[in-house]
XYZ file of C-alpha atoms in Angstrom:
374
model
C -11.324 3.633 -1.204
C -13.387 6.523 -2.282
C -17.215 5.316 -2.920
C -19.347 7.339 -5.017
C -22.271 9.067 -3.011
C -25.919 8.673 -4.201
C -28.464 11.059 -3.860
C -30.929 10.053 -0.394
C -33.882 11.759 1.238
C -32.431 14.308 3.862
C -35.110 16.043 6.347
C -32.650 18.692 6.881
C -32.510 19.327 2.549
C -34.213 22.789 2.295
C -35.687 22.034 -1.201
C -37.018 18.706 0.634
C -38.705 20.732 3.332
C -40.121 23.569 0.938
C -41.766 20.677 -0.956
C -43.074 18.820 1.735
C -45.072 21.473 3.012
C -47.248 21.036 0.037
C -48.012 18.039 0.888
C -51.451 16.809 2.393
C -50.938 16.907 6.157
C -51.402 12.756 6.398
C -48.624 12.573 3.866
C -46.157 15.506 5.232
C -45.098 14.171 8.586
C -43.677 10.709 8.826
C -40.678 8.605 9.503
C -38.056 8.442 6.824
C -38.635 4.408 6.248
C -39.929 2.668 3.161
C -43.375 2.906 3.721
C -43.536 6.447 4.275
C -40.763 6.813 1.213
C -43.647 5.391 -0.844
C -46.241 7.603 -0.119
C -44.371 10.751 -0.368
C -43.072 9.299 -4.104
C -46.517 8.533 -5.166
C -47.407 12.325 -4.162
C -44.307 13.675 -6.161
C -46.079 11.989 -9.463
C -49.461 12.990 -8.482
C -48.033 16.563 -8.474
C -46.331 16.289 -11.586
C -49.907 16.264 -13.381
C -50.697 19.353 -11.811
C -48.144 21.129 -11.297
C -46.752 24.234 -13.127
C -44.170 23.824 -15.460
C -41.714 26.119 -13.214
C -41.950 23.159 -10.684
C -41.288 20.441 -12.695
C -37.934 20.282 -12.374
C -37.760 20.509 -8.792
C -40.502 17.862 -8.330
C -38.280 15.503 -10.846
C -35.283 15.962 -8.391
C -37.230 15.307 -5.594
C -39.005 12.423 -6.807
C -35.040 11.115 -8.134
C -33.816 11.598 -4.680
C -37.095 9.242 -3.047
C -36.736 6.776 -6.031
C -32.792 6.137 -4.829
C -33.379 6.666 -1.173
C -36.125 4.052 -1.572
C -33.899 1.709 -3.208
C -31.474 1.751 -0.507
C -34.558 0.911 2.026
C -36.029 -2.188 0.062
C -33.644 -2.558 -3.117
C -34.787 -2.296 -6.855
C -37.190 -4.586 -7.134
C -39.845 -3.671 -4.216
C -38.771 0.320 -5.158
C -39.426 -0.567 -8.836
C -43.324 -2.156 -7.442
C -43.992 1.463 -5.562
C -42.877 3.184 -8.951
C -45.059 1.199 -10.802
C -48.127 1.619 -7.919
C -47.459 4.926 -8.069
C -47.833 5.844 -11.449
C -50.910 3.973 -11.371
C -52.364 6.375 -8.947
C -51.238 9.301 -10.432
C -52.435 8.468 -13.983
C -56.066 7.490 -12.735
C -56.588 11.063 -10.744
C -59.202 12.653 -11.629
C -58.271 16.227 -13.268
C -61.813 17.670 -14.081
C -61.500 20.249 -10.654
C -57.482 20.486 -11.319
C -55.498 22.215 -13.367
C -53.709 20.313 -15.852
C -50.219 20.180 -17.100
C -49.908 19.905 -20.982
C -48.077 16.895 -21.674
C -48.254 16.107 -18.145
C -48.962 12.135 -18.687
C -46.259 11.706 -21.286
C -43.997 13.407 -19.403
C -44.690 11.529 -16.037
C -44.374 7.796 -17.710
C -40.801 9.320 -19.385
C -40.122 10.526 -15.980
C -40.925 6.856 -14.476
C -38.902 5.105 -17.275
C -35.889 7.447 -16.029
C -36.304 6.880 -12.592
C -36.187 3.204 -13.267
C -33.158 3.351 -14.808
C -31.602 5.535 -12.159
C -32.790 2.434 -9.125
C -31.059 -0.010 -11.000
C -28.083 2.385 -11.509
C -27.743 2.959 -7.667
C -28.516 -0.692 -7.408
C -25.650 -1.893 -9.513
C -23.366 1.076 -7.971
C -23.536 -0.217 -4.344
C -23.024 -3.494 -5.368
C -19.933 -2.427 -7.042
C -18.681 -0.516 -4.035
C -19.188 -3.472 -2.046
C -17.351 -5.395 -3.849
C -14.481 -2.869 -3.836
C -14.917 -2.525 -0.512
C -14.608 -6.170 0.199
C -11.670 -6.900 -2.208
C -10.342 -3.647 -0.422
C -10.406 -5.334 3.188
C -9.291 -8.815 1.817
C -5.743 -7.093 0.352
C -5.373 -5.557 3.364
C -5.691 -8.243 5.331
C -3.308 -10.155 2.806
C -0.832 -7.268 3.644
C -0.958 -7.438 7.055
C -0.697 -11.085 6.646
C 2.923 -10.424 4.417
C 3.957 -7.710 6.559
C 3.943 -9.959 9.773
C 5.794 -12.861 7.411
C 8.361 -10.359 6.524
C 8.870 -9.163 9.694
C 10.008 -12.649 10.614
C 12.437 -12.698 8.112
C 14.626 -10.269 9.602
C 17.171 -10.944 12.611
C 15.098 -11.140 15.714
C 18.226 -11.305 17.728
C 21.987 -10.612 16.110
C 24.694 -12.636 17.530
C 27.049 -11.518 19.966
C 30.704 -11.604 18.492
C 33.260 -10.775 20.503
C 35.223 -7.753 19.536
C 32.768 -6.599 16.844
C 29.316 -4.614 17.162
C 26.857 -5.735 14.285
C 23.204 -3.875 13.800
C 20.737 -3.346 10.763
C 17.199 -2.026 10.132
C 14.664 -1.857 7.827
C 12.314 0.385 6.883
C 9.422 -0.321 3.674
C 7.718 2.337 2.446
C 4.618 0.353 2.025
C 3.132 -2.460 4.325
C 5.608 -4.826 3.118
C 9.271 -3.615 1.043
C 11.906 -5.060 -0.981
C 14.522 -4.536 1.445
C 16.388 -7.457 3.512
C 19.188 -7.500 6.137
C 20.679 -10.500 7.824
C 23.231 -11.652 10.386
C 24.117 -15.201 11.388
C 26.642 -16.730 13.331
C 28.412 -19.901 12.292
C 31.409 -20.385 15.508
C 32.184 -24.186 14.417
C 33.562 -22.545 11.251
C 34.683 -18.951 12.877
C 32.358 -16.874 10.406
C 29.655 -14.523 10.610
C 27.620 -13.797 7.355
C 26.074 -10.346 6.702
C 24.256 -9.139 3.787
C 22.168 -5.827 3.022
C 19.898 -6.350 -0.013
C 17.776 -4.077 -1.939
C 15.031 -5.893 -4.364
C 13.787 -3.471 -7.335
C 10.352 -1.657 -6.458
C 8.260 -2.453 -3.091
C 5.266 -4.155 -2.262
C 3.554 -7.828 -2.393
C 6.118 -8.440 -5.666
C 9.149 -7.186 -3.977
C 8.062 -8.808 -0.596
C 7.695 -12.168 -2.050
C 11.385 -12.194 -3.705
C 12.913 -11.266 -0.320
C 12.089 -14.829 1.054
C 13.383 -16.207 -1.906
C 16.715 -14.323 -1.258
C 16.864 -14.963 1.834
C 16.458 -19.002 1.740
C 18.604 -19.101 -1.388
C 21.576 -16.997 0.001
C 21.648 -18.447 3.061
C 21.130 -22.226 1.898
C 24.084 -21.996 -0.188
C 26.704 -21.003 2.539
C 27.266 -24.877 3.237
C 28.885 -26.044 0.513
C 30.387 -23.100 -0.525
C 34.095 -22.354 -0.509
C 33.792 -18.736 -0.624
C 31.617 -15.635 -0.499
C 31.740 -15.225 -4.066
C 30.772 -18.732 -4.793
C 27.542 -18.074 -2.739
C 26.739 -15.264 -4.700
C 27.175 -16.947 -8.117
C 25.185 -19.610 -6.969
C 22.228 -17.249 -5.810
C 22.820 -15.560 -8.951
C 22.118 -18.627 -11.008
C 18.707 -19.314 -9.246
C 17.502 -15.574 -9.534
C 18.313 -15.785 -13.120
C 16.661 -18.914 -14.081
C 13.855 -18.484 -11.813
C 12.921 -14.512 -11.668
C 11.690 -12.311 -14.672
C 13.951 -10.367 -16.508
C 12.963 -6.847 -14.910
C 13.790 -7.947 -11.018
C 17.295 -7.567 -10.146
C 18.969 -7.442 -6.466
C 21.591 -5.211 -5.145
C 23.342 -6.714 -2.199
C 26.179 -6.523 0.254
C 27.091 -9.715 0.962
C 30.278 -10.543 3.652
C 32.355 -13.388 5.646
C 33.083 -11.772 8.731
C 36.398 -13.648 10.501
C 36.240 -12.652 14.077
C 39.437 -14.393 15.395
C 41.280 -12.866 12.591
C 39.538 -9.890 12.376
C 38.904 -9.719 8.540
C 35.890 -9.686 6.722
C 35.636 -10.843 2.693
C 33.255 -8.664 1.145
C 31.076 -9.206 -2.169
C 29.422 -6.071 -3.993
C 26.707 -7.269 -6.204
C 26.127 -3.863 -7.632
C 25.167 -2.218 -4.165
C 25.771 1.323 -3.516
C 26.943 2.881 -1.289
C 29.063 0.726 0.737
C 31.998 2.317 3.118
C 34.474 1.249 5.244
C 35.756 3.988 7.897
C 39.049 3.401 8.313
C 41.284 5.927 11.112
C 39.191 8.921 10.165
C 38.999 8.145 6.397
C 36.436 6.751 4.079
C 37.123 3.912 1.228
C 34.429 3.269 -1.091
C 33.688 -0.658 -1.699
C 33.228 -0.276 -5.467
C 30.928 -3.110 -6.959
C 32.759 -6.647 -7.764
C 29.932 -8.042 -10.080
C 26.890 -7.086 -11.638
C 23.269 -6.936 -9.231
C 21.669 -10.335 -8.849
C 19.295 -11.978 -11.328
C 20.727 -9.903 -14.377
C 23.150 -12.238 -16.391
C 25.084 -15.264 -15.553
C 28.507 -13.608 -14.013
C 31.290 -14.409 -11.787
C 32.098 -12.436 -8.607
C 35.128 -10.985 -6.919
C 35.358 -10.511 -3.348
C 37.715 -8.187 -1.351
C 39.447 -9.026 1.308
C 39.851 -6.260 4.428
C 41.617 -6.479 7.402
C 39.984 -4.570 10.029
C 40.891 -2.319 13.214
C 39.483 -1.269 16.130
C 37.091 2.036 15.641
C 36.392 0.303 11.627
C 33.311 0.653 10.550
C 31.763 -1.148 7.337
C 28.015 0.833 6.206
C 25.726 -0.059 3.781
C 22.453 1.516 3.051
C 20.006 1.753 0.457
C 19.340 4.012 -1.801
C 15.736 4.862 -0.218
C 18.028 6.367 2.093
C 20.493 8.702 -0.390
C 18.387 8.944 -3.350
C 14.385 7.923 -2.772
C 12.912 9.899 -5.412
C 13.940 12.249 -7.989
C 12.775 15.828 -6.648
C 15.068 15.046 -3.544
C 18.112 13.068 -2.548
C 20.337 13.189 0.489
C 23.370 11.664 -1.567
C 26.427 9.822 -0.434
C 28.103 12.573 1.046
C 25.734 13.391 3.506
C 26.084 9.616 4.610
C 29.594 10.126 5.396
C 29.032 12.874 7.248
C 26.290 11.030 9.368
C 29.089 8.155 9.986
C 31.510 10.109 10.738
C 29.482 12.253 13.447
C 28.337 9.017 14.769
C 31.499 6.485 14.985
C 31.502 6.790 18.276
C 27.986 5.133 18.767
C 27.059 1.793 19.347
C 25.970 -0.053 15.932
C 22.307 0.215 17.038
C 22.459 3.928 17.545
C 24.398 4.691 14.393
C 21.620 2.841 12.277
C 18.930 4.552 14.115
C 20.621 8.234 13.672
C 21.002 7.466 9.915
C 17.194 6.379 9.362
C 16.178 9.210 11.557
C 18.233 11.921 10.210
C 16.809 10.893 6.807
C 13.200 10.815 8.045
C 13.375 14.437 9.378
C 14.373 15.044 5.621
C 11.962 12.713 3.957
C 8.896 12.859 6.268
C 7.977 9.468 5.478
C 9.787 6.991 3.626
C 9.569 7.525 -0.021
C 11.375 3.995 -0.861
C 12.595 1.507 1.040
C 14.869 2.193 3.794
C 17.463 0.116 5.117
C 21.059 0.205 6.415
C 23.454 -2.045 7.912
C 26.433 -1.239 10.375
C 29.436 -3.802 11.207
C 31.464 -2.058 13.680
C 35.257 -3.450 14.797
C 35.331 -2.769 18.514
C 38.148 -3.415 20.711
């Protein structure tokens, strides 16, 4: 946050130092505290009545700095009192033996009026800056809490599934983001569920919806006959309960470890790739993005062999901004080159390679890998 700087008295200020040389010895030196600043301000007003017209602009500048600096030290009410007392003494100065500046008294009164306005303006600006800083600090605290909550929504551990290696990662562009992945095992059903979701936008609003997507889709596993039914029920809630401009693309799958098969539902997400025997097959969407409208979803059932890889990532990896995009061909090359790596190493390879190009995340980045092993 940028706070506007206000003029204050500075000992090293050349103009201020030159002006102080013209002060009486008793006023010239002193600490930059409230009482001494008030005396300097009073003498600035006195000099206004006896200085040449060429010096008046410099004196007005010094008086402005002193008034604003005094306001920082003692507040507006005390500063206005010092101004009033200084004006009174300046106007009562006997000028019989001193040169008088034409119209000095009128100019002096107008200057004090301007200084009074400046004092209140400086006070209001500092109050506004303080309020903005407090809001900024509060917002930062809320972001940290949201970040900790979102981190807890992501898998702390990935279930160990014989014959499979599963990994995922989310890297938000801001403190919190709108991407999400998960993996959960239901050994009694011989099913492992996994998902990768990309919610429009990032920040607090997207992060709030992440938790809704997690618990809605996770809660509908029980009682659903298929992965497609889970998605249809999740979509129904999101259509009813979220703003129309919010939508969620998601890859959702049921993995059957014993039969080495997977049922996939692709709700408008891209890219979703199946790497099989050195070649890629793109898994096209089997339905609309979630939250758009009531719809039905198809699911695709795939047999998996050792060495097969299911890969999906968010557009924060492939196409995060109009001016830069790696694209899906780049992703294919990364997967092909890292096909022998573990799932975790492959996820990290893709994320780190993208960061080498982008520098920092331009959009939320997420990747999930399901690898069929021996």
